[in-house]
CSV table of C-alpha atoms and ligand atoms in Angstrom, one decimal:
chain,number,residue,atom,x,y,z
A,1144,UNK,CA,0.0,0.0,0.0
A,1145,UNK,CA,1.3,3.4,-0.9
A,1146,UNK,CA,2.0,5.9,1.8
A,1147,UNK,CA,1.0,9.5,0.8
A,1148,UNK,CA,2.0,12.5,2.9
A,1149,UNK,CA,0.0,15.6,2.6
A,1150,UNK,CA,1.3,19.0,3.9
A,1151,UNK,CA,-1.6,21.3,4.8
A,1152,UNK,CA,-5.0,20.7,6.2
A,1153,UNK,CA,-6.9,23.3,4.2
A,1154,UNK,CA,-9.7,22.5,1.7
A,1155,UNK,CA,-7.1,21.2,-0.9
A,1156,UNK,CA,-5.2,19.1,1.5
A,1157,UNK,CA,-8.3,17.6,3.2
A,1158,UNK,CA,-9.9,16.5,-0.1
A,1159,UNK,CA,-6.6,15.2,-1.4
A,1160,UNK,CA,-6.3,13.1,1.8
A,1161,UNK,CA,-9.9,11.7,1.3
A,1162,UNK,CA,-9.2,11.1,-2.4
A,1163,UNK,CA,-5.9,9.3,-1.8
A,1164,UNK,CA,-7.4,7.1,0.9
A,1165,UNK,CA,-10.4,6.3,-1.4
A,1166,UNK,CA,-7.9,5.1,-4.0
A,1167,UNK,CA,-6.2,2.7,-1.6
A,1168,UNK,CA,-3.4,4.6,-0.1
A,1169,UNK,CA,-2.3,4.9,3.5
A,1170,UNK,CA,-2.5,8.7,4.2
A,1171,UNK,CA,-0.7,11.0,6.6
A,1172,UNK,CA,-1.9,14.6,6.7
A,1173,UNK,CA,0.3,17.1,8.5
A,1174,UNK,CA,-1.2,20.5,9.5
A,1175,UNK,CA,0.7,23.2,11.4
A,1176,UNK,CA,-2.4,24.3,13.3
A,1177,UNK,CA,-6.0,23.1,13.1
A,1178,UNK,CA,-7.8,21.8,10.1
A,1179,UNK,CA,-9.6,24.3,7.8
A,1180,UNK,CA,-9.0,27.5,9.7
A,1181,UNK,CA,-9.4,29.6,6.4
A,1182,UNK,CA,-12.3,27.5,5.3
A,1183,UNK,CA,-14.2,28.5,8.4
A,1184,UNK,CA,-13.8,32.2,7.4
A,1185,UNK,CA,-15.0,31.7,3.8
A,1186,UNK,CA,-18.1,33.5,2.7
A,1187,UNK,CA,-18.2,35.5,6.0
A,1188,UNK,CA,-18.5,32.1,7.8
A,1189,UNK,CA,-21.2,30.8,5.5
A,1190,UNK,CA,-18.7,29.3,2.9
A,1191,UNK,CA,-19.5,29.9,-0.7
A,1192,UNK,CA,-18.4,26.3,-1.3
A,1193,UNK,CA,-18.6,26.3,-5.1
A,1194,UNK,CA,-20.4,27.8,-8.1
A,1195,UNK,CA,-23.2,26.0,-9.9
A,1196,UNK,CA,-21.7,26.2,-13.3
A,1197,UNK,CA,-20.2,23.8,-15.9
A,1198,UNK,CA,-16.5,23.2,-16.5
A,1199,UNK,CA,-16.2,26.0,-19.0
A,1200,UNK,CA,-17.8,28.4,-16.4
A,1201,UNK,CA,-15.1,27.4,-13.8
A,1202,UNK,CA,-12.3,27.9,-16.3
A,1203,UNK,CA,-13.7,31.3,-17.4
A,1204,UNK,CA,-13.5,32.6,-13.8
A,1205,UNK,CA,-9.8,31.8,-13.6
A,1206,UNK,CA,-7.7,34.9,-14.0
A,1207,UNK,CA,-4.6,33.4,-15.7
A,1208,UNK,CA,-4.1,30.1,-17.5
A,1209,UNK,CA,-7.8,29.0,-17.9
A,1210,UNK,CA,-7.0,25.7,-19.7
A,1211,UNK,CA,-4.9,24.3,-16.9
A,1212,UNK,CA,-7.9,22.9,-15.1
A,1213,UNK,CA,-9.5,21.3,-18.2
A,1214,UNK,CA,-8.4,17.7,-17.6
A,1215,UNK,CA,-8.7,17.8,-13.9
A,1216,UNK,CA,-12.3,19.0,-14.1
A,1217,UNK,CA,-13.0,15.8,-16.1
A,1218,UNK,CA,-12.1,13.9,-13.0
A,1219,UNK,CA,-13.7,16.1,-10.2
A,1220,UNK,CA,-15.9,19.0,-11.1
A,1221,UNK,CA,-18.7,21.0,-9.5
A,1222,UNK,CA,-21.3,18.2,-9.9
A,1223,UNK,CA,-18.9,15.7,-8.1
A,1224,UNK,CA,-18.3,18.2,-5.3
A,1225,UNK,CA,-22.0,18.9,-4.9
A,1226,UNK,CA,-22.8,15.1,-4.8
A,1227,UNK,CA,-20.0,14.6,-2.3
A,1228,UNK,CA,-21.4,17.3,0.0
A,1229,UNK,CA,-25.1,16.4,-0.4
A,1230,UNK,CA,-24.5,12.7,0.0
A,1231,UNK,CA,-22.6,13.2,3.2
A,1232,UNK,CA,-25.3,15.3,4.8
A,1233,UNK,CA,-24.6,18.9,3.7
A,1234,UNK,CA,-27.5,20.1,1.5
A,1235,UNK,CA,-26.7,23.2,-0.6
A,1236,UNK,CA,-28.7,26.3,-1.6
A,1237,UNK,CA,-28.0,28.6,-4.5
A,1238,UNK,CA,-27.7,32.4,-4.2
A,1239,UNK,CA,-27.1,35.2,-6.8
A,1240,UNK,CA,-24.6,34.4,-9.6
A,1241,UNK,CA,-25.0,30.7,-9.0
A,1242,UNK,CA,-23.0,30.8,-5.7
A,1243,UNK,CA,-23.6,27.7,-3.6
A,1244,UNK,CA,-23.7,27.7,0.2
A,1245,UNK,CA,-24.6,25.0,2.8
A,1246,UNK,CA,-28.4,25.4,3.6
A,1247,UNK,CA,-27.4,25.9,7.2
A,1248,UNK,CA,-25.2,28.9,6.3
A,1249,UNK,CA,-22.4,27.3,8.4
A,1250,UNK,CA,-18.9,26.9,7.0
A,1251,UNK,CA,-18.4,24.7,10.1
A,1252,UNK,CA,-20.7,22.1,8.6
A,1253,UNK,CA,-18.5,21.8,5.6
A,1254,UNK,CA,-15.5,21.3,7.8
A,1255,UNK,CA,-17.2,18.8,10.1
A,1256,UNK,CA,-18.2,16.8,7.0
A,1257,UNK,CA,-14.6,16.7,5.8
A,1258,UNK,CA,-13.3,15.8,9.2
A,1259,UNK,CA,-15.8,12.9,9.4
A,1260,UNK,CA,-14.6,11.7,6.0
A,1261,UNK,CA,-10.9,11.9,7.0
A,1262,UNK,CA,-11.7,9.9,10.1
A,1263,UNK,CA,-13.8,7.4,8.1
A,1264,UNK,CA,-10.9,6.9,5.7
A,1265,UNK,CA,-8.4,6.4,8.5
A,1266,UNK,CA,-6.3,9.3,7.6
A,1267,UNK,CA,-3.4,9.7,10.1
A,1268,UNK,CA,-3.7,13.3,11.3
A,1269,UNK,CA,-0.7,15.2,12.6
A,1270,UNK,CA,-2.2,18.5,13.8
A,1271,UNK,CA,-0.1,21.3,15.3
A,1272,UNK,CA,3.0,19.9,13.4
A,1273,UNK,CA,4.9,22.0,10.9
A,1274,UNK,CA,6.8,20.6,8.0
A,1275,UNK,CA,10.1,22.4,7.7
A,1276,UNK,CA,11.5,20.8,4.5
A,1277,UNK,CA,11.1,18.1,1.9
A,1278,UNK,CA,13.5,15.1,1.6
A,1279,UNK,CA,14.6,15.1,-2.0
A,1280,UNK,CA,17.2,12.6,-3.3
A,1281,UNK,CA,18.0,12.2,-7.0
A,1282,UNK,CA,15.1,14.5,-8.0
A,1283,UNK,CA,12.8,12.2,-6.0
A,1284,UNK,CA,10.7,13.2,-3.0
A,1285,UNK,CA,10.9,10.6,-0.3
A,1286,UNK,CA,9.3,12.3,2.6
A,1287,UNK,CA,9.3,15.4,4.9
A,1288,UNK,CA,11.1,16.7,7.9
A,1289,UNK,CA,9.1,18.3,10.7
A,1290,UNK,CA,10.1,21.3,12.8
A,1291,UNK,CA,11.0,19.0,15.7
A,1292,UNK,CA,13.4,17.2,13.5
A,1293,UNK,CA,11.3,14.1,13.0
A,1294,UNK,CA,11.4,12.5,9.6
A,1295,UNK,CA,8.3,11.0,7.9
A,1296,UNK,CA,9.0,8.9,4.9
A,1297,UNK,CA,6.4,8.2,2.2
A,1298,UNK,CA,5.9,7.1,-1.4
A,1299,UNK,CA,4.7,10.5,-2.5
A,1300,UNK,CA,4.2,14.0,-1.0
A,1301,UNK,CA,1.4,16.5,-1.8
A,1302,UNK,CA,2.1,20.1,-1.1
A,1303,UNK,CA,-1.2,21.9,-0.2
A,1304,UNK,CA,0.1,24.7,2.0
A,1305,UNK,CA,-2.0,27.5,0.4
A,1306,UNK,CA,-0.7,30.9,-0.5
A,1307,UNK,CA,0.3,33.8,1.7
A,1308,UNK,CA,-3.1,35.6,2.4
A,1309,UNK,CA,-4.6,35.7,5.8
A,1310,UNK,CA,-1.3,34.4,7.3
A,1311,UNK,CA,-3.0,34.0,10.7
A,1312,UNK,CA,-4.7,31.0,9.2
A,1313,UNK,CA,-1.3,29.2,8.7
A,1314,UNK,CA,-0.8,30.1,5.0
A,1315,UNK,CA,2.6,31.7,5.1
A,1316,UNK,CA,4.1,30.7,1.8
A,1317,UNK,CA,6.0,27.6,3.1
A,1318,UNK,CA,5.2,25.6,0.0
A,1319,UNK,CA,7.2,28.1,-2.2
A,1320,UNK,CA,10.2,27.7,0.2
A,1321,UNK,CA,10.1,23.9,0.0
A,1322,UNK,CA,10.6,23.8,-3.8
A,1323,UNK,CA,12.2,27.2,-4.7
A,1324,UNK,CA,15.4,25.4,-5.7
A,1325,UNK,CA,13.6,23.3,-8.2
A,1326,UNK,CA,10.5,25.1,-9.4
A,1327,UNK,CA,9.9,28.6,-10.8
A,1328,UNK,CA,7.8,30.6,-8.4
A,1329,UNK,CA,5.6,33.4,-10.0
A,1330,UNK,CA,6.0,36.2,-7.4
A,1331,UNK,CA,3.1,36.0,-5.0
A,1332,UNK,CA,0.9,39.0,-4.7
A,1333,UNK,CA,-2.3,39.8,-2.7
A,1334,UNK,CA,-5.4,39.5,-4.8
A,1335,UNK,CA,-9.2,39.8,-4.2
A,1336,UNK,CA,-8.5,42.6,-1.8
A,1337,UNK,CA,-9.5,46.2,-1.2
A,1338,UNK,CA,-7.5,49.0,-2.8
A,1339,UNK,CA,-5.7,52.0,-1.2
A,1340,UNK,CA,-6.0,55.1,-3.4
A,1341,UNK,CA,-6.5,58.8,-3.5
A,1342,UNK,CA,-8.9,61.2,-5.2
A,1343,UNK,CA,-7.8,62.5,-8.6
A,1344,UNK,CA,-6.3,65.6,-7.1
A,1345,UNK,CA,-4.1,63.4,-4.8
A,1346,UNK,CA,-6.2,64.1,-1.7
A,1347,UNK,CA,-7.2,61.4,0.8
A,1348,UNK,CA,-10.6,59.7,0.4
A,1349,UNK,CA,-11.2,60.2,4.1
A,1350,UNK,CA,-14.0,62.7,3.6
A,1351,UNK,CA,-16.0,60.0,1.8
A,1352,UNK,CA,-15.3,57.2,4.3
A,1353,UNK,CA,-18.3,55.1,5.0
A,1354,UNK,CA,-20.2,55.9,1.7
A,1355,UNK,CA,-21.5,53.2,-0.5
A,1356,UNK,CA,-22.0,54.1,-4.1
A,1357,UNK,CA,-24.8,51.9,-5.4
A,1358,UNK,CA,-25.3,50.5,-8.9
A,1359,UNK,CA,-22.3,52.4,-10.3
A,1360,UNK,CA,-20.2,51.4,-13.3
A,1361,UNK,CA,-16.5,50.9,-12.4
A,1362,UNK,CA,-13.8,51.0,-15.0
A,1363,UNK,CA,-10.1,50.1,-14.6
A,1364,UNK,CA,-8.3,52.3,-17.1
A,1365,UNK,CA,-4.8,53.2,-18.4
A,1366,UNK,CA,-4.8,54.5,-22.0
A,1367,UNK,CA,-7.9,52.4,-22.5
A,1368,UNK,CA,-10.5,50.7,-20.4
A,1369,UNK,CA,-9.1,47.3,-19.3
A,1370,UNK,CA,-11.9,46.0,-17.2
A,1371,UNK,CA,-15.4,47.2,-16.3
A,1372,UNK,CA,-18.2,46.0,-14.1
A,1373,UNK,CA,-21.4,47.3,-12.4
A,1374,UNK,CA,-22.2,47.0,-8.7
A,1375,UNK,CA,-21.7,48.7,-5.4
A,1376,UNK,CA,-18.5,50.3,-4.3
A,1377,UNK,CA,-17.7,51.0,-0.6
A,1378,UNK,CA,-15.4,53.9,0.3
A,1379,UNK,CA,-13.2,53.2,3.4
A,1380,UNK,CA,-10.7,55.3,5.3
A,1381,UNK,CA,-8.0,54.1,3.0
A,1382,UNK,CA,-9.7,53.7,-0.4
A,1383,UNK,CA,-12.2,51.4,-2.1
A,1384,UNK,CA,-13.8,48.1,-1.3
A,1385,UNK,CA,-16.9,46.0,-2.2
A,1386,UNK,CA,-17.3,43.0,-4.5
A,1387,UNK,CA,-16.7,44.9,-7.8
A,1388,UNK,CA,-13.4,46.4,-6.5
A,1389,UNK,CA,-12.3,43.1,-4.9
A,1390,UNK,CA,-12.7,41.2,-8.2
A,1391,UNK,CA,-11.0,44.0,-10.1
A,1392,UNK,CA,-8.1,44.1,-7.7
A,1393,UNK,CA,-6.7,41.0,-9.4
A,1394,UNK,CA,-6.0,42.9,-12.7
A,1395,UNK,CA,-4.5,46.1,-11.2
A,1396,UNK,CA,-1.3,47.2,-12.9
A,1397,UNK,CA,1.0,50.3,-12.5
A,1398,UNK,CA,-0.3,53.7,-13.6
A,1399,UNK,CA,-3.9,52.6,-13.8
A,1400,UNK,CA,-6.9,54.5,-12.3
A,1401,UNK,CA,-10.4,53.5,-11.2
A,1402,UNK,CA,-13.1,55.6,-12.9
A,1403,UNK,CA,-16.6,55.5,-11.6
A,1404,UNK,CA,-19.6,56.5,-13.6
A,1405,UNK,CA,-21.9,57.6,-10.7
A,1406,UNK,CA,-25.0,57.6,-12.9
A,1407,UNK,CA,-24.5,54.9,-15.5
A,1408,UNK,CA,-28.1,54.8,-16.6
A,1409,UNK,CA,-28.0,58.4,-17.8
A,1410,UNK,CA,-25.9,59.5,-20.7
A,1411,UNK,CA,-24.0,62.8,-20.3
A,1412,UNK,CA,-26.4,64.8,-22.5
A,1413,UNK,CA,-29.5,63.6,-20.5
A,1414,UNK,CA,-27.8,64.2,-17.2
A,1415,UNK,CA,-26.8,67.7,-18.3
A,1416,UNK,CA,-30.4,68.4,-19.4
A,1417,UNK,CA,-31.7,67.2,-16.0
A,1418,UNK,CA,-29.1,69.3,-14.2
A,1419,UNK,CA,-30.1,72.4,-16.2
A,1420,UNK,CA,-33.7,72.0,-15.1
A,1421,UNK,CA,-32.8,71.3,-11.5
A,1422,UNK,CA,-30.5,74.3,-11.3
A,1423,UNK,CA,-33.2,76.5,-12.8
A,1424,UNK,CA,-35.9,75.1,-10.4
A,1425,UNK,CA,-33.7,75.7,-7.3
A,1426,UNK,CA,-31.9,78.8,-8.5
A,1427,UNK,CA,-31.5,80.3,-5.1
A,1428,UNK,CA,-30.3,77.2,-3.4
A,1429,UNK,CA,-26.6,76.2,-3.0
A,1430,UNK,CA,-25.3,74.1,-5.8
A,1431,UNK,CA,-24.3,71.3,-3.5
A,1432,UNK,CA,-28.0,71.0,-2.5
A,1433,UNK,CA,-29.0,70.5,-6.2
A,1434,UNK,CA,-26.2,67.9,-6.8
A,1435,UNK,CA,-27.4,66.0,-3.8
A,1436,UNK,CA,-30.6,65.1,-5.5
A,1437,UNK,CA,-28.3,62.9,-7.8
A,1438,UNK,CA,-25.6,61.7,-5.5
A,1439,UNK,CA,-24.9,61.5,-1.7
A,1440,UNK,CA,-24.5,65.0,-0.1
A,1441,UNK,CA,-21.0,64.3,1.1
A,1442,UNK,CA,-20.0,63.2,-2.4
A,1443,UNK,CA,-21.5,66.5,-3.8
A,1444,UNK,CA,-19.1,68.6,-1.6
A,1445,UNK,CA,-16.1,66.5,-2.7
A,1446,UNK,CA,-17.1,66.5,-6.3
A,1447,UNK,CA,-17.6,70.3,-6.4
A,1448,UNK,CA,-14.2,70.8,-4.7
A,1449,UNK,CA,-12.6,68.6,-7.5
A,1450,UNK,CA,-14.3,71.0,-10.0
A,1451,UNK,CA,-13.0,74.0,-8.1
A,1452,UNK,CA,-16.5,75.3,-7.4
A,1453,UNK,CA,-17.5,76.5,-3.9
A,1454,UNK,CA,-20.4,74.3,-2.6
A,1455,UNK,CA,-22.3,77.3,-1.4
A,1456,UNK,CA,-22.4,78.9,-4.8
A,1457,UNK,CA,-26.0,79.7,-5.7
A,1458,UNK,CA,-27.4,77.5,-8.5
A,1459,UNK,CA,-28.2,80.5,-10.7
A,1460,UNK,CA,-24.5,81.5,-10.6
A,1461,UNK,CA,-23.2,78.2,-12.1
A,1462,UNK,CA,-21.8,78.9,-15.5
A,1463,UNK,CA,-22.2,76.5,-18.5
A,1464,UNK,CA,-18.5,75.5,-18.3
A,1465,UNK,CA,-18.9,74.7,-14.6
A,1466,UNK,CA,-22.1,72.7,-15.3
A,1467,UNK,CA,-20.4,70.6,-18.0
A,1468,UNK,CA,-17.5,70.0,-15.7
A,1469,UNK,CA,-19.8,68.8,-13.0
A,1470,UNK,CA,-21.5,66.4,-15.5
A,1471,UNK,CA,-18.2,64.9,-16.8
A,1472,UNK,CA,-16.9,64.5,-13.2
A,1473,UNK,CA,-20.1,62.7,-12.3
A,1474,UNK,CA,-19.6,60.4,-15.3
A,1475,UNK,CA,-15.9,60.0,-14.6
A,1476,UNK,CA,-15.2,60.2,-10.9
A,1477,UNK,CA,-11.6,59.2,-10.7
A,1478,UNK,CA,-9.4,57.5,-8.1
A,1479,UNK,CA,-5.6,57.3,-8.7
A,1480,UNK,CA,-2.5,55.8,-7.0
A,1481,UNK,CA,-4.1,52.4,-6.7
A,1482,UNK,CA,-2.4,49.9,-4.5
A,1483,UNK,CA,-3.6,46.5,-3.3
A,1484,UNK,CA,-3.9,46.1,0.4
A,1485,UNK,CA,-1.6,43.6,2.1
A,1486,UNK,CA,-1.7,39.8,2.3
A,1487,UNK,CA,-3.2,40.3,5.8
A,1488,UNK,CA,-6.5,41.4,4.2
A,1489,UNK,CA,-6.3,39.6,0.8
A,1490,UNK,CA,-8.8,36.7,0.2
A,1491,UNK,CA,-6.3,34.9,-2.1
A,1492,UNK,CA,-2.7,34.9,-3.4
A,1493,UNK,CA,-2.0,35.5,-7.1
A,1494,UNK,CA,1.2,33.8,-8.3
A,1495,UNK,CA,2.8,30.7,-6.9
A,1496,UNK,CA,4.3,27.5,-8.4
A,1497,UNK,CA,4.5,28.0,-12.1
A,1498,UNK,CA,1.8,25.9,-13.8
A,1499,UNK,CA,4.1,25.1,-16.7
A,1500,UNK,CA,6.1,22.9,-14.4
A,1501,UNK,CA,3.0,20.9,-13.2
A,1502,UNK,CA,1.3,18.2,-15.1
A,1503,UNK,CA,-2.3,19.3,-15.5
A,1504,UNK,CA,-3.7,15.8,-15.7
A,1505,UNK,CA,-2.1,14.6,-12.4
A,1506,UNK,CA,-0.9,17.7,-10.5
A,1507,UNK,CA,2.5,16.1,-10.4
A,1508,UNK,CA,5.7,18.1,-10.4
A,1509,UNK,CA,7.6,18.0,-13.7
A,1510,UNK,CA,10.8,18.6,-11.8
A,1511,UNK,CA,10.7,16.2,-8.8
A,1512,UNK,CA,9.3,12.7,-8.9
A,1513,UNK,CA,6.7,11.6,-6.4
A,1514,UNK,CA,5.8,15.2,-5.6
A,1515,UNK,CA,2.3,16.8,-6.2
A,1516,UNK,CA,0.7,20.2,-5.7
A,1517,UNK,CA,-2.9,21.1,-4.8
A,1518,UNK,CA,-4.8,24.3,-4.2
A,1519,UNK,CA,-3.7,27.9,-3.8
A,1520,UNK,CA,0.0,27.1,-3.6
A,1521,UNK,CA,-0.1,26.9,-7.4
A,1522,UNK,CA,-0.3,29.9,-9.7
A,1523,UNK,CA,-4.0,29.5,-10.1
A,1524,UNK,CA,-6.7,31.9,-8.9
A,1525,UNK,CA,-10.1,33.0,-9.8
A,1526,UNK,CA,-12.7,35.7,-9.2
A,1527,UNK,CA,-15.1,35.5,-6.2
A,1528,UNK,CA,-18.1,33.3,-6.4
A,1529,UNK,CA,-16.9,29.9,-5.0
A,1530,UNK,CA,-14.4,29.4,-7.8
A,1531,UNK,CA,-11.3,29.5,-5.5
A,1532,UNK,CA,-12.6,26.7,-3.4
A,1533,UNK,CA,-13.6,24.7,-6.5
A,1534,UNK,CA,-9.9,25.0,-7.6
A,1535,UNK,CA,-8.9,23.5,-4.2
A,1536,UNK,CA,-11.5,20.7,-4.5
A,1537,UNK,CA,-10.6,19.8,-8.1
A,1538,UNK,CA,-6.8,20.0,-7.8
A,1539,UNK,CA,-6.8,18.4,-4.3
A,1540,UNK,CA,-8.9,15.5,-5.4
A,1541,UNK,CA,-6.9,14.9,-8.6
A,1542,UNK,CA,-3.6,15.2,-6.7
A,1543,UNK,CA,-4.8,12.6,-4.1
A,1544,UNK,CA,-6.0,10.2,-6.7
A,1545,UNK,CA,-2.9,10.4,-8.9
A,1546,UNK,CA,-0.4,10.1,-6.0
A,1547,UNK,CA,-2.3,7.1,-4.7
A,1548,UNK,CA,-2.5,5.4,-8.1
A,1549,UNK,CA,0.7,6.4,-9.9
A,1550,UNK,CA,3.0,5.4,-7.1
A,1551,UNK,CA,1.3,2.1,-6.4
A,1552,UNK,CA,4.1,-0.3,-5.6
B,1148,FAD,C1,-11.7,35.8,4.3
B,1148,FAD,C2,-11.7,34.8,3.2
B,1148,FAD,C3,-12.9,34.5,2.6
B,1148,FAD,C4,-12.9,33.6,1.6
B,1148,FAD,N1,-14.2,33.2,1.0
B,1148,FAD,C5,-14.2,32.3,0.0
B,1148,FAD,C6,-15.4,31.8,-0.4
B,1148,FAD,O1,-16.5,32.1,0.1
B,1148,FAD,N2,-15.4,30.9,-1.5
B,1148,FAD,C7,-14.2,30.6,-2.1
B,1148,FAD,O2,-14.3,29.9,-3.1
B,1148,FAD,N3,-13.0,31.0,-1.7
B,1148,FAD,C8,-13.0,31.8,-0.6
B,1148,FAD,N4,-11.8,32.2,-0.1
B,1148,FAD,C9,-10.5,31.6,-0.7
B,1148,FAD,C10,-10.3,30.2,-0.2
B,1148,FAD,O3,-10.5,30.1,1.3
B,1148,FAD,C11,-8.9,29.7,-0.5
B,1148,FAD,O4,-8.7,29.7,-1.9
B,1148,FAD,C12,-8.7,28.2,0.0
B,1148,FAD,O5,-8.8,28.2,1.3
B,1148,FAD,C13,-7.4,27.6,-0.5
B,1148,FAD,O6,-7.3,26.4,0.0
B,1148,FAD,P1,-5.9,25.6,0.2
B,1148,FAD,O7,-6.2,24.3,0.9
B,1148,FAD,O8,-5.1,25.6,-1.1
B,1148,FAD,O9,-5.1,26.5,1.2
B,1148,FAD,P2,-5.4,27.0,2.7
B,1148,FAD,O10,-6.9,27.1,3.0
B,1148,FAD,O11,-4.6,28.3,2.8
B,1148,FAD,O12,-4.8,25.9,3.6
B,1148,FAD,C14,-3.4,25.7,3.7
B,1148,FAD,C15,-3.1,24.9,5.0
B,1148,FAD,O13,-1.7,24.5,5.0
B,1148,FAD,C16,-1.2,24.7,6.3
B,1148,FAD,N5,0.2,24.8,6.2
B,1148,FAD,C17,1.0,25.8,5.6
B,1148,FAD,N6,2.3,25.6,5.7
B,1148,FAD,C18,2.4,24.4,6.4
B,1148,FAD,C19,3.5,23.7,6.9
B,1148,FAD,N7,4.8,24.1,6.7
B,1148,FAD,N8,3.3,22.5,7.6
B,1148,FAD,C20,2.0,22.1,7.9
B,1148,FAD,N9,1.0,22.7,7.5
B,1148,FAD,C21,1.1,23.9,6.7
B,1148,FAD,C22,-1.8,25.9,6.8
B,1148,FAD,O14,-1.8,26.0,8.2
B,1148,FAD,C23,-3.3,25.8,6.2
B,1148,FAD,O15,-4.2,25.2,7.1
B,1148,FAD,C24,-11.7,33.1,1.0
B,1148,FAD,C25,-10.5,33.4,1.6
B,1148,FAD,C26,-10.5,34.3,2.7
B,1148,FAD,C27,-9.2,34.7,3.3
């Protein structure tokens, strides 16, 4: 019987352990803390466990090499994961954009289910044990060394140590260190994360802190618009957050700005015509008051400042040029100096083990025999919506299966 060692008890490591055991292996899972600490935080504790879409839908949500998962999804896809969860007592419900959650709204139920399956499969759990290095002889992985110096030998090792985001959950980039002398590591960066930024004049966004801009159009732009989406944007003390921004954060590059169309359902001409009427009807009111019938009052003050117009100016005194400037600023409210917040706040890590050096059918290393990868440690990430967990489920299952079968002695 093969002995498979799995490093990391996150979603990818746990499903890999279950899969390897189901395929006849003796399995040892080593986790530096407790199982599934990050899993418990997913979906604000409700766990958006996957997305009810087909294989193409999963691949479309991946930000880089979309085809990498093609073969693996033939082995373990959304339907397989749904069946696994439902058949083991965790019914699912669908929410907007096909996101699937446990009916109970409890991520803990998903973890309990996985723990029961690990127990049922006789997986040997080593919790609160940290792997410090791999044993590699003649380009072959033969086991792992723990922090306390103990050596555990095995027929194959699966690295499922996650990325570097939310390091308090145990994901501190150890997997990259283990293989950095053999594999190319695409530099890890925080992704699916809020953005620090300033207003277009370089001033802090603090005056807008706490505002939610609803149903706006958000564009990520340099010389041209690179990405755009509609939704709600939250303004924090440091910059921008909310689902649209978090998904867009993956694509941010140098010298880009976020441009928000505050009123995307009105074209500039229509908006101007409406503004003309409102300024006329309230000619003795302050201009900020008129603008506040379109956008939040605090935003009106900031927007007028950006246009170099005193908020208290009476509506009748607004010139045509000033009015047109107000309209164009409402259609293109700009944030600059974009920076992703740190790993501490990022939902996922972009970058990791280069996919070119991993066999997409088996998750095996192309550089070291008897070594496999699963989950976020690889250079594989997706937008929000349950896709990142599906990456962990699919790659974990396939790595467990291939390690158990290919090394059968
Ligand atoms: C706040 C938050 C919310 C999220 N919500 C969702 C969601 O709703 N849906 C979704 O699809 N995705 C979500 N994600 C992303 C998702 O949680 C991750 O993509 C997923 O957990 C990755 O699984 P993994 O098993 O590869 O890595 P991880 O979950 O990071 O697990 C890696 C494990 O390896 C262990 N480990 C690391 N190094 C060692 C070592 N040297 N020795 C022993 N053990 C080690 C760590 O302790 C850790 O437990 C969210 C992420 C965050 C941070």
